[in-house]
């Protein structure tokens, strides 16, 4: 059985953030990092959303509640 060493990484606790701003920040982080930068795990919660597929229509949502 082969064992491998887990690399160190940074954990960022971001709390509740909107999806778009965090996604943009992740893209920027990825563009700007170099090979010596540690990996990062971003722990974040997003406000509730509905995700509709390609054929989804807003009328398919029968009860949006507070979302």
C-alpha positions as MATLAB code, in Angstrom:
seq = 'XXXXXXXXXXXXXXXXXXXXXXXXXXXXXXXXXXXXXXXXXXXXXXXXXXXXXXXXXXXXXXXXXXX';
ca = [
       0.000    0.000    0.000;
       1.460    3.340   -1.034;
       1.046    6.370    1.196;
       1.283    9.945    0.050;
       1.866   13.104    2.066;
      -0.927   15.652    2.081;
       0.315   19.076    1.049;
      -0.334   22.071    3.276;
      -3.137   24.345    2.184;
      -4.894   27.479    3.376;
      -8.488   27.343    4.643;
     -10.507   30.547    4.261;
     -13.815   30.848    6.134;
     -15.814   33.447    4.203;
     -19.230   33.156    5.855;
     -22.307   33.992    3.763;
     -21.371   35.651    0.463;
     -23.146   36.097   -2.853;
     -22.188   33.574   -5.515;
     -20.998   35.954   -8.246;
     -18.476   37.860   -6.120;
     -16.927   34.674   -4.697;
     -16.782   33.035   -8.128;
     -15.061   36.128   -9.521;
     -12.571   36.142   -6.625;
     -11.802   32.440   -7.200;
     -11.144   33.089  -10.881;
      -8.841   35.996  -10.022;
      -6.999   33.884   -7.415;
      -6.474   31.139   -9.999;
      -5.227   33.576  -12.664;
      -2.753   35.273  -10.313;
      -1.298   32.343   -8.387;
       2.123   30.872   -9.088;
       3.411   27.346   -8.613;
       4.745   28.106   -5.117;
       1.438   29.447   -3.756;
      -0.338   26.991   -1.456;
      -3.694   25.552   -2.483;
      -6.726   27.138   -0.845;
     -10.017   25.718    0.390;
     -12.728   28.366    0.509;
     -15.559   27.581    2.923;
     -18.526   29.741    1.981;
     -22.317   29.664    2.163;
     -24.512   31.338   -0.415;
     -27.997   32.764    0.056;
     -30.700   30.372   -1.218;
     -31.272   30.273   -4.982;
     -33.200   28.222   -7.504;
     -31.207   26.636  -10.302;
     -33.118   25.958  -13.499;
     -31.802   23.592  -16.157;
     -31.555   24.453  -19.844;
     -35.247   23.717  -20.383;
     -36.272   25.349  -17.096;
     -38.727   28.231  -17.029;
     -39.639   30.556  -14.188;
     -43.211   29.262  -14.298;
     -41.870   25.843  -13.270;
     -41.170   27.316   -9.808;
     -44.495   26.826   -8.029;
     -43.607   28.358   -4.659;
     -40.512   30.552   -4.460;
     -41.117   31.276   -0.787;
     -38.662   33.911    0.400;
     -36.104   33.226   -2.309;
];
